[in-house]
Tab-separated table of C-alpha atoms in Angstrom:
chain	number	residue	atom	x	y	z
A	1	MET	CA	214.733	-16.587	31.382
A	2	ASN	CA	214.809	-15.565	34.983
A	3	LYS	CA	217.396	-12.704	35.641
A	4	GLN	CA	217.575	-11.201	39.017
A	5	LYS	CA	218.081	-7.293	39.078
A	6	GLU	CA	221.321	-6.408	41.364
A	7	PRO	CA	221.454	-4.391	43.917
A	8	LEU	CA	223.056	-0.923	42.866
A	9	PHE	CA	225.332	-1.003	45.531
A	10	SER	CA	225.879	-4.724	45.706
A	11	LYS	CA	228.277	-6.343	47.424
A	12	LYS	CA	230.312	-7.561	44.347
A	13	ASN	CA	229.968	-3.866	42.837
A	14	MET	CA	231.200	-2.296	46.059
A	15	LYS	CA	234.112	-4.338	45.992
A	16	LEU	CA	234.912	-2.612	42.845
A	17	ILE	CA	235.192	0.416	44.815
A	18	THR	CA	237.007	-1.063	47.724
A	19	GLY	CA	239.574	-3.247	45.767
A	20	PRO	CA	241.114	-0.483	44.190
A	21	ILE	CA	241.706	1.153	47.761
A	22	GLY	CA	243.386	-1.520	48.898
A	23	ALA	CA	244.607	-4.794	47.600
A	24	ASP	CA	244.044	-3.673	44.224
A	25	ASN	CA	245.730	-0.061	44.094
A	26	PRO	CA	246.329	1.326	41.057
A	27	ILE	CA	249.838	2.999	41.688
A	28	THR	CA	250.965	0.694	44.959
A	29	VAL	CA	249.613	-3.058	43.242
A	30	LEU	CA	249.626	-2.235	39.415
A	31	CYS	CA	251.903	0.825	39.252
A	32	LEU	CA	249.996	2.202	37.603
A	33	GLY	CA	249.886	5.869	37.385
A	34	VAL	CA	253.513	6.696	39.337
A	35	CYS	CA	254.411	8.878	36.958
A	36	SER	CA	251.994	11.937	37.867
A	37	ALA	CA	252.411	10.955	41.502
A	38	LEU	CA	255.369	11.937	41.589
A	39	ALA	CA	254.430	15.015	39.924
A	40	VAL	CA	251.399	16.687	41.812
A	41	THR	CA	252.388	15.344	45.420
A	42	VAL	CA	254.757	18.407	46.891
A	43	LYS	CA	251.572	19.717	48.342
A	44	VAL	CA	248.488	18.341	49.503
A	45	GLU	CA	245.789	21.107	47.609
A	46	PRO	CA	247.001	20.424	44.363
A	47	ALA	CA	247.061	16.344	44.822
A	48	ILE	CA	243.695	16.846	45.982
A	49	ILE	CA	242.270	19.172	43.593
A	50	MET	CA	244.097	16.550	40.955
A	51	ALA	CA	242.547	13.109	42.556
A	52	ILE	CA	239.338	14.323	42.022
A	53	SER	CA	239.805	15.071	38.430
A	54	VAL	CA	241.281	12.089	37.863
A	55	ILE	CA	238.708	10.061	39.917
A	56	VAL	CA	235.735	12.437	37.150
A	57	VAL	CA	238.017	11.182	34.487
A	58	THR	CA	237.872	7.578	35.272
A	59	ALA	CA	234.672	7.219	35.937
A	60	PHE	CA	233.029	8.972	33.301
A	61	SER	CA	235.235	7.366	30.765
A	62	ASN	CA	234.574	4.108	32.188
A	63	LEU	CA	230.818	4.941	31.995
A	64	ILE	CA	230.664	6.483	28.530
A	65	ILE	CA	233.840	3.913	26.567
A	66	SER	CA	230.925	0.744	28.631
A	67	LEU	CA	228.106	2.470	27.062
A	68	ILE	CA	229.231	2.142	23.863
A	69	ARG	CA	231.359	-0.969	23.635
A	70	ASN	CA	229.631	-3.075	21.828
A	71	THR	CA	229.869	-0.118	18.544
A	72	ILE	CA	233.548	0.207	18.828
A	73	PRO	CA	235.099	-1.364	15.541
A	74	ASP	CA	238.265	-3.237	17.079
A	75	ARG	CA	240.767	-1.933	15.162
A	76	ILE	CA	240.477	1.628	16.316
A	77	ARG	CA	239.059	1.217	19.855
A	78	ILE	CA	242.810	2.771	21.074
A	79	ILE	CA	242.481	5.699	18.801
A	80	VAL	CA	238.052	6.156	20.324
A	81	GLN	CA	239.207	5.875	23.934
A	82	LEU	CA	242.088	8.095	23.439
A	83	VAL	CA	239.325	10.647	22.095
A	84	ILE	CA	236.623	10.025	25.009
A	85	VAL	CA	239.292	10.299	27.655
A	86	ALA	CA	240.419	13.435	26.309
A	87	THR	CA	237.799	15.345	25.543
A	88	LEU	CA	236.736	14.662	29.559
A	89	VAL	CA	240.066	15.851	30.434
A	90	ILE	CA	239.547	18.889	28.584
A	91	ILE	CA	236.145	20.348	29.856
A	92	VAL	CA	237.658	19.572	33.060
A	93	ASP	CA	240.728	21.609	32.758
A	94	GLN	CA	238.003	24.244	30.865
A	95	ILE	CA	235.235	24.509	33.958
A	96	LEU	CA	238.187	24.312	36.842
A	97	LYS	CA	239.424	27.610	34.490
A	98	ALA	CA	236.107	29.008	34.621
A	99	TYR	CA	235.242	28.004	38.638
A	100	SER	CA	238.827	27.825	40.202
A	101	PRO	CA	240.728	29.807	38.451
A	102	ALA	CA	243.532	29.771	41.848
A	103	VAL	CA	243.702	25.620	41.648
A	104	SER	CA	243.306	25.569	37.743
A	105	LYS	CA	246.797	27.851	37.922
A	106	GLN	CA	248.399	25.936	40.269
A	107	LEU	CA	247.984	22.531	38.423
A	108	SER	CA	248.654	23.702	35.439
A	109	VAL	CA	249.667	21.148	32.564
A	110	PHE	CA	249.078	18.579	35.093
A	111	VAL	CA	245.419	18.331	34.185
A	112	GLY	CA	245.972	18.422	30.473
A	113	LEU	CA	248.596	15.145	31.639
A	114	ILE	CA	245.524	13.309	33.305
A	115	ILE	CA	245.022	12.462	29.733
A	116	THR	CA	249.076	10.302	29.530
A	117	ASN	CA	247.558	8.859	33.108
A	118	CYS	CA	247.678	4.871	32.538
A	119	ILE	CA	245.833	3.875	35.240
A	120	ILE	CA	242.444	5.932	32.976
A	121	MET	CA	243.287	3.940	29.428
A	122	GLY	CA	244.529	0.944	31.674
A	123	ARG	CA	241.220	0.586	33.445
A	124	ILE	CA	239.095	1.097	29.820
A	125	GLU	CA	240.954	-1.923	28.176
A	126	ALA	CA	240.979	-4.014	31.058
A	127	PHE	CA	237.656	-3.020	32.562
A	128	ALA	CA	235.005	-0.928	30.879
A	129	LEU	CA	235.084	-2.903	27.374
A	130	GLY	CA	234.478	-5.555	28.927
A	131	ASN	CA	231.235	-5.017	31.020
A	132	LYS	CA	228.274	-3.549	31.936
A	133	PRO	CA	228.460	0.525	32.376
A	134	TRP	CA	227.733	0.534	36.282
A	135	PRO	CA	230.479	-1.603	37.299
A	136	SER	CA	231.933	0.313	35.461
A	137	PHE	CA	231.431	3.428	36.804
A	138	LEU	CA	232.333	2.078	39.730
A	139	ASP	CA	235.779	0.622	38.913
A	140	GLY	CA	236.248	4.017	37.591
A	141	ILE	CA	235.356	5.435	40.869
A	142	GLY	CA	237.647	2.936	42.757
A	143	ASN	CA	240.432	2.836	41.365
A	144	GLY	CA	240.192	6.645	40.660
A	145	LEU	CA	239.929	6.713	44.445
A	146	GLY	CA	242.689	4.273	44.826
A	147	TYR	CA	244.374	6.549	43.149
A	148	GLY	CA	243.710	9.978	45.030
A	149	ILE	CA	244.755	8.108	48.454
A	150	ILE	CA	247.874	7.096	47.593
A	151	LEU	CA	248.734	11.179	46.086
A	152	ILE	CA	246.830	12.690	49.344
A	153	ILE	CA	249.277	10.265	51.953
A	154	VAL	CA	252.290	11.020	49.639
A	155	ALA	CA	251.312	14.948	49.490
A	156	PHE	CA	251.421	15.214	52.791
A	157	VAL	CA	254.358	13.754	53.514
A	158	ARG	CA	256.013	15.638	51.549
A	159	GLU	CA	254.887	18.968	51.837
A	160	VAL	CA	255.198	18.471	56.205
A	161	LEU	CA	258.794	16.746	55.699
A	162	GLY	CA	259.651	19.688	52.913
A	163	ALA	CA	257.838	22.954	53.800
A	164	GLY	CA	256.607	22.377	57.305
A	165	THR	CA	252.524	23.324	56.132
A	166	ILE	CA	249.858	21.832	54.885
A	167	THR	CA	247.894	23.285	52.082
A	168	ILE	CA	243.584	22.751	52.234
A	169	PRO	CA	241.616	23.666	49.327
A	170	GLY	CA	240.015	26.987	49.957
A	171	MET	CA	240.906	27.016	53.797
A	172	GLY	CA	244.690	28.528	52.652
A	173	GLU	CA	248.253	27.603	54.034
A	174	PHE	CA	248.914	26.076	57.646
A	175	SER	CA	252.324	25.670	59.578
A	176	VAL	CA	252.124	22.113	61.142
A	177	ILE	CA	255.708	21.957	63.050
A	178	PRO	CA	256.268	24.970	65.425
A	179	ALA	CA	258.398	27.359	65.564
A	180	ALA	CA	259.385	25.846	68.525
A	181	VAL	CA	261.236	23.498	66.920
A	182	TYR	CA	262.450	25.687	64.207
A	183	ASP	CA	263.950	27.034	67.498
A	184	ALA	CA	265.694	24.486	68.167
A	185	GLY	CA	267.960	23.725	64.772
A	186	TYR	CA	265.126	21.558	62.640
A	187	SER	CA	265.077	22.946	59.154
A	188	ASP	CA	262.588	21.825	56.606
A	189	ASN	CA	264.324	19.162	54.173
A	190	GLY	CA	264.454	20.309	50.769
A	191	LEU	CA	264.977	17.086	48.930
A	192	MET	CA	261.579	16.227	50.076
A	193	LEU	CA	260.515	18.438	47.063
A	194	LEU	CA	262.397	16.808	44.732
A	195	SER	CA	260.261	14.248	42.163
A	196	PRO	CA	262.638	11.299	43.722
A	197	MET	CA	262.328	11.600	46.919
A	198	ALA	CA	258.157	10.748	46.076
A	199	LEU	CA	259.141	7.591	44.077
A	200	LEU	CA	260.713	7.300	47.811
A	201	VAL	CA	257.831	7.736	49.837
A	202	ILE	CA	255.520	5.412	46.815
A	203	GLY	CA	258.217	2.638	48.160
A	204	VAL	CA	257.401	2.733	51.507
A	205	ILE	CA	253.886	2.977	50.995
A	206	ILE	CA	254.484	-0.263	49.104
A	207	TRP	CA	256.797	-1.673	51.822
A	208	ILE	CA	253.989	-0.961	54.444
A	209	GLN	CA	251.177	-2.595	52.311
A	210	ARG	CA	252.934	-5.945	51.335
A	211	SER	CA	254.163	-6.134	54.887
A	212	ARG	CA	250.895	-6.253	56.089
A	213	ASN	CA	249.310	-8.154	53.118
A	214	LYS	CA	251.719	-11.314	52.387
A	215	ASN	CA	249.231	-12.196	48.894
A	216	LEU	CA	250.883	-9.168	47.760
A	217	ILE	CA	254.528	-10.709	47.792
A	218	GLU	CA	255.271	-12.015	44.086
A	219	HIS	CA	257.360	-15.565	43.994
A	220	ASN	CA	259.511	-15.973	42.268
B	1	MET	CA	234.833	-6.961	16.480
B	2	GLU	CA	235.419	-7.506	13.317
B	3	LYS	CA	233.398	-4.240	11.840
B	4	SER	CA	234.413	-3.296	7.925
B	5	ASN	CA	235.839	-0.714	6.807
B	6	THR	CA	232.903	1.655	5.880
B	7	TYR	CA	231.696	1.279	9.072
B	8	ILE	CA	234.900	2.264	10.828
B	9	PHE	CA	235.416	5.445	8.641
B	10	ILE	CA	231.627	6.649	9.409
B	11	TYR	CA	232.198	5.677	13.265
B	12	SER	CA	234.962	7.899	13.136
B	13	VAL	CA	233.492	10.776	11.009
B	14	ALA	CA	230.707	10.810	13.750
B	15	LEU	CA	232.791	10.840	16.516
B	16	VAL	CA	235.434	13.258	16.134
B	17	VAL	CA	231.941	15.547	15.033
B	18	LEU	CA	230.294	14.718	18.331
B	19	VAL	CA	233.037	15.315	19.959
B	20	ALA	CA	233.851	18.551	18.444
B	21	THR	CA	230.528	19.749	19.302
B	22	VAL	CA	230.739	18.973	22.535
B	23	LEU	CA	233.785	20.818	23.211
B	24	SER	CA	233.102	23.580	21.379
B	25	VAL	CA	229.403	24.261	22.900
B	26	THR	CA	232.136	23.903	26.368
B	27	ALA	CA	234.303	26.247	25.552
B	28	PHE	CA	231.894	28.538	24.071
B	29	SER	CA	229.642	28.907	27.239
B	30	LEU	CA	232.589	28.681	29.891
B	31	LYS	CA	234.022	31.745	27.527
B	32	GLU	CA	233.297	34.401	29.361
B	33	LYS	CA	233.846	33.479	32.934
B	34	GLN	CA	237.058	32.696	31.873
B	35	GLN	CA	237.579	35.891	30.731
B	36	ALA	CA	236.093	37.220	33.461
B	37	ASN	CA	238.723	34.988	35.719
B	38	THR	CA	241.749	36.272	33.876
B	39	ARG	CA	240.532	40.100	33.970
B	40	ASN	CA	240.135	39.711	37.918
B	41	GLU	CA	243.589	38.353	38.140
B	42	LYS	CA	245.163	41.061	36.357
B	43	MET	CA	243.409	43.713	37.976
B	44	GLN	CA	244.845	41.885	41.685
B	45	ASP	CA	248.458	41.535	40.346
B	46	ILE	CA	248.380	45.007	39.232
B	47	LEU	CA	246.519	45.822	42.949
B	48	MET	CA	248.721	43.637	44.530
B	49	SER	CA	251.641	45.482	43.772
B	50	ILE	CA	251.158	48.306	45.374
B	51	ASN	CA	250.355	46.321	48.576
B	52	ILE	CA	246.129	46.202	47.993
B	53	ASN	CA	245.026	42.681	48.471
B	54	VAL	CA	241.737	41.773	47.407
B	55	ASP	CA	239.550	39.346	46.499
B	56	ALA	CA	238.397	38.156	42.773
B	57	LYS	CA	235.238	39.632	43.242
B	58	ASP	CA	236.264	43.474	44.362
B	59	ALA	CA	238.818	43.247	42.386
B	60	GLU	CA	237.247	45.675	39.379
B	61	GLN	CA	235.884	48.640	42.149
B	62	HIS	CA	239.635	48.776	43.724
B	63	TYR	CA	241.198	48.778	40.360
B	64	ASN	CA	238.942	51.622	39.486
B	65	SER	CA	239.073	53.726	42.583
B	66	HIS	CA	242.913	52.932	42.825
B	67	ILE	CA	244.292	53.334	39.572
B	68	THR	CA	243.926	57.163	38.459
B	69	GLU	CA	245.014	56.610	34.596
B	70	THR	CA	246.720	54.205	32.314
B	71	PHE	CA	249.051	55.354	28.929
B	72	ILE	CA	251.361	54.002	27.267
B	73	VAL	CA	255.208	55.232	26.605
B	74	LYS	CA	257.589	54.779	23.824
B	75	ALA	CA	261.371	53.258	24.689
B	76	ASN	CA	262.823	57.050	24.224
B	77	GLY	CA	260.418	58.689	26.632
B	78	GLU	CA	257.209	59.575	24.758
B	79	ILE	CA	254.091	59.177	26.276
B	80	LEU	CA	251.217	58.771	23.655
B	81	PRO	CA	247.957	60.595	24.661
B	82	TYR	CA	245.907	57.545	25.731
B	83	ILE	CA	244.694	59.081	29.119
B	84	LEU	CA	241.815	57.978	30.149
B	85	LYS	CA	240.403	59.677	32.887
B	86	LYS	CA	237.732	61.689	32.641
B	87	GLU	CA	236.239	63.870	36.567
B	88	GLY	CA	238.527	61.761	38.735
B	89	LYS	CA	237.374	58.869	37.249
B	90	VAL	CA	238.564	55.904	34.783
B	91	VAL	CA	236.497	56.415	31.433
B	92	ASP	CA	238.436	53.571	29.296
B	93	THR	CA	240.543	51.343	30.848
B	94	ILE	CA	241.358	49.344	27.730
B	95	ARG	CA	244.355	50.538	25.958
B	96	ALA	CA	247.118	49.725	28.429
B	97	PHE	CA	245.530	47.018	30.416
B	98	ASP	CA	244.260	45.017	26.985
B	99	ILE	CA	248.004	45.339	25.121
B	100	ASP	CA	249.522	41.488	24.799
B	101	MET	CA	252.753	41.828	26.843
B	102	LYS	CA	254.074	38.425	24.744
B	103	SER	CA	253.628	40.067	21.123
B	104	LEU	CA	254.828	43.856	22.701
B	105	TYR	CA	257.962	42.111	23.665
B	106	ASP	CA	258.262	40.433	19.889
B	107	MET	CA	258.618	43.704	19.049
B	108	PRO	CA	261.817	45.675	18.202
B	109	LEU	CA	262.575	48.003	21.173
B	110	SER	CA	261.147	51.011	19.275
B	111	GLU	CA	258.146	50.012	18.453
B	112	ARG	CA	257.296	48.827	21.566
B	113	THR	CA	254.329	50.792	23.339
B	114	HIS	CA	254.994	50.079	27.032
B	115	PRO	CA	252.056	50.205	29.513
B	116	VAL	CA	252.151	52.124	31.948
B	117	PHE	CA	249.718	52.369	34.937
B	118	LYS	CA	249.374	55.078	37.661
B	119	ALA	CA	247.615	54.911	40.896
B	120	VAL	CA	246.864	56.459	44.358
B	121	LYS	CA	247.162	55.302	47.408
B	122	ASN	CA	246.845	57.028	50.735
B	123	ASP	CA	247.743	60.735	48.460
B	124	THR	CA	250.799	58.927	46.980
B	125	THR	CA	251.038	58.473	43.631
B	126	TYR	CA	252.432	55.098	42.565
B	127	THR	CA	253.984	54.326	38.745
B	128	ILE	CA	253.085	50.119	37.903
B	129	ILE	CA	254.810	48.764	34.936
B	130	PRO	CA	253.782	45.324	33.719
B	131	LEU	CA	256.827	42.550	32.961
B	132	ARG	CA	257.194	39.836	31.231
B	133	GLY	CA	259.583	36.940	31.044
B	134	ARG	CA	260.392	33.918	30.013
B	135	GLY	CA	260.896	30.736	33.033
B	136	LEU	CA	261.881	27.319	32.779
B	137	TRP	CA	258.593	26.042	31.763
B	138	GLY	CA	256.692	29.011	30.067
B	139	PRO	CA	256.093	32.366	30.328
B	140	LEU	CA	256.106	35.010	33.772
B	141	TRP	CA	254.978	37.887	34.079
B	142	GLY	CA	254.536	40.718	37.202
B	143	TYR	CA	253.706	43.476	37.967
B	144	ILE	CA	256.580	45.733	39.871
B	145	SER	CA	255.903	49.427	41.312
B	146	PHE	CA	257.563	52.455	41.794
B	147	TYR	CA	257.324	55.170	44.121
B	148	ASP	CA	257.450	59.023	43.394
B	149	ASP	CA	261.436	58.843	42.829
B	150	ALA	CA	260.502	56.593	39.951
B	151	ASN	CA	263.446	54.456	41.193
B	152	THR	CA	262.137	53.086	44.428
B	153	ILE	CA	260.048	50.195	44.305
B	154	SER	CA	257.623	49.809	46.656
B	155	GLY	CA	256.232	46.746	45.823
B	156	ALA	CA	256.335	43.762	42.777
B	157	VAL	CA	254.486	40.994	42.451
B	158	PHE	CA	255.098	37.926	39.902
B	159	ASP	CA	253.381	35.074	38.062
B	160	HIS	CA	253.693	31.975	36.062
B	161	GLN	CA	251.801	29.545	34.256
B	162	GLY	CA	253.706	26.426	34.862
B	163	GLU	CA	257.175	26.841	36.958
B	164	THR	CA	258.168	23.732	38.929
B	165	PRO	CA	255.728	23.757	42.239
B	166	GLY	CA	257.991	24.297	45.510
B	167	LEU	CA	260.727	25.381	43.527
B	168	GLY	CA	260.688	27.852	40.870
B	169	ALA	CA	256.943	28.482	41.468
B	170	GLU	CA	257.782	29.942	44.643
B	171	ILE	CA	258.535	32.977	42.591
B	172	ASN	CA	254.476	33.961	43.431
B	173	LYS	CA	255.329	33.746	47.047
B	174	PRO	CA	255.580	37.078	49.014
B	175	ARG	CA	258.376	35.437	50.758
B	176	PHE	CA	259.682	36.050	47.043
B	177	SER	CA	258.358	39.272	46.317
B	178	ASN	CA	258.505	41.546	49.536
B	179	GLN	CA	262.271	40.662	48.774
B	180	PHE	CA	261.930	43.889	46.249
B	181	LYS	CA	260.196	46.390	48.345
B	182	ASN	CA	262.923	49.411	48.883
B	183	LYS	CA	265.496	48.010	46.137
B	184	GLN	CA	266.465	50.426	43.632
B	185	ILE	CA	266.486	50.574	39.622
B	186	PHE	CA	269.243	53.245	39.260
B	187	ASN	CA	272.818	53.784	41.293
B	188	ASP	CA	273.835	56.205	42.670
B	189	VAL	CA	275.341	57.649	39.608
B	190	LYS	CA	272.315	57.621	37.885
B	191	GLU	CA	272.720	54.507	35.419
B	192	PHE	CA	270.198	52.173	35.299
B	193	THR	CA	271.266	48.741	37.061
B	194	SER	CA	267.609	46.933	37.133
B	195	VAL	CA	267.668	45.083	40.122
B	196	GLN	CA	269.154	41.633	39.921
B	197	VAL	CA	267.982	37.837	41.061
B	198	VAL	CA	271.148	36.311	42.153
B	199	LYS	CA	272.068	33.411	44.736
B	200	GLY	CA	272.691	34.334	48.103
B	201	ALA	CA	272.714	38.272	48.115
B	202	SER	CA	272.953	40.189	50.486
B	203	ALA	CA	269.357	42.096	51.548
B	204	ASN	CA	271.322	45.231	52.279
B	205	SER	CA	272.486	45.429	48.829
B	206	PRO	CA	270.055	47.717	47.194
B	207	HIS	CA	270.031	46.226	43.820
B	208	HIS	CA	269.680	42.652	44.189
B	209	VAL	CA	267.397	40.067	45.817
B	210	ASP	CA	267.903	36.431	46.757
B	211	GLY	CA	266.864	33.752	44.268
B	212	ILE	CA	265.461	30.430	44.879
B	213	SER	CA	267.208	27.722	45.768
B	214	GLY	CA	266.312	24.672	42.831
B	215	GLY	CA	265.081	27.280	40.857
B	216	THR	CA	267.777	28.607	38.917
B	217	ILE	CA	266.387	28.841	35.615
B	218	THR	CA	263.416	30.547	37.104
B	219	SER	CA	265.378	32.825	39.013
B	220	VAL	CA	267.678	34.497	36.122
B	221	GLY	CA	264.085	34.023	34.317
B	222	VAL	CA	262.683	36.556	36.466
B	223	ASN	CA	266.180	38.723	36.746
B	224	ASP	CA	265.824	38.857	32.634
B	225	MET	CA	262.340	39.650	32.657
B	226	ILE	CA	263.275	42.897	34.760
B	227	ASP	CA	266.171	43.966	33.036
B	228	THR	CA	264.211	44.059	29.833
B	229	CYS	CA	261.142	45.097	30.588
B	230	LEU	CA	262.610	47.832	32.807
B	231	SER	CA	264.729	48.666	29.757
B	232	GLY	CA	261.819	49.743	27.850
B	233	TYR	CA	261.068	52.452	30.447
B	234	VAL	CA	263.932	53.823	31.239
B	235	LYS	CA	263.951	57.089	29.413
B	236	TYR	CA	260.249	57.827	31.021
B	237	LEU	CA	261.522	56.791	34.463
B	238	GLU	CA	264.409	59.120	34.106
B	239	SER	CA	261.927	61.821	32.825
B	240	ILE	CA	259.447	62.088	35.638
B	241	LYS	CA	261.993	61.789	38.694
């Protein structure tokens, strides 16, 4: 058998990373992980940390599940997946607590809630169970990135309109709306800080994405 | 693939044992660092209540140089002899510092051992009182410091475990806690009034601060926390006036 070894970053593998950022985006196209996208997008900083944490968890859970995919008994596979994901989430949470207590405090319950993030279980079921470890790992990173980018965009819009600031990890909070604008009668829109507005922002992103990429529009 | 019951059984047991080992090792190896973080954060918060803002890594040093004594008072005003100062230095910060505030407020009032921190900054003595209460999603805590008169607040700091970001979570922002400066907890006829957190409070009232819009339950939680916690110190504060 003349099995040709595929390069690590072949075109097909790169597609696993770039796909979820664009046309296969977990939030806007697959509609996975919308729940946490509503919850952690009030400020940019927690959105970024959340994005990183989700990337780590999706990547490694995909990798581990893919490595042991042939040993997992079919009947208990969901439980096995849950155990692996939960373990990774707890490890991420503990590491954040030890090395970045301030951020860990900000994210509070949301780190634990990564367990319930549909993207992770979704990618394990849809991809990792049927593919080799390396592509699974890349698929995890790609989906984490796709999730994270939407999270950061939504957080950016909400924080700027809702609080007039931008918070960046390690650098603190910046006011982005000049004082003169406030003097002229502008005031921050507190509504943007409430969860329903995140849904609205995601809706607008989906709208923009589908108007630019007609293939994504469903025809009934 | 279809596996036998024995395989499934052994597989799940092995998996759980493996995962449990990994988690215990992680938790154990990070425990020390996490505890140090918690201690530093507590010291930072205590210092913050007398308006000293320090980094986590300098917290212990500043804490030791500013906090002159820590002791415990009972609700009847009695001071328990845990004064830990020797030759101008704090030799033991364990007793008052390590009191578990959650279990403290589960006890009946007469049994509580309320911790008090005394601090000196620029030749002024401050009395710092820790607070513990309940918000919308989880516990709230804070520290409130008083000037010599044991009535006027010199500073306050609040924090929370899981209040809603942008709403209730705003209580840990200076914008909220700075409102407490120079408020008073006793009225003109020396009755304990606490400082009330209410919506639309006038900045001029000495006993009220403005609550947070959209964070009503958290604001009420802060209000109740200050009232409940300080009421245990009323006798003590009256005695040191």
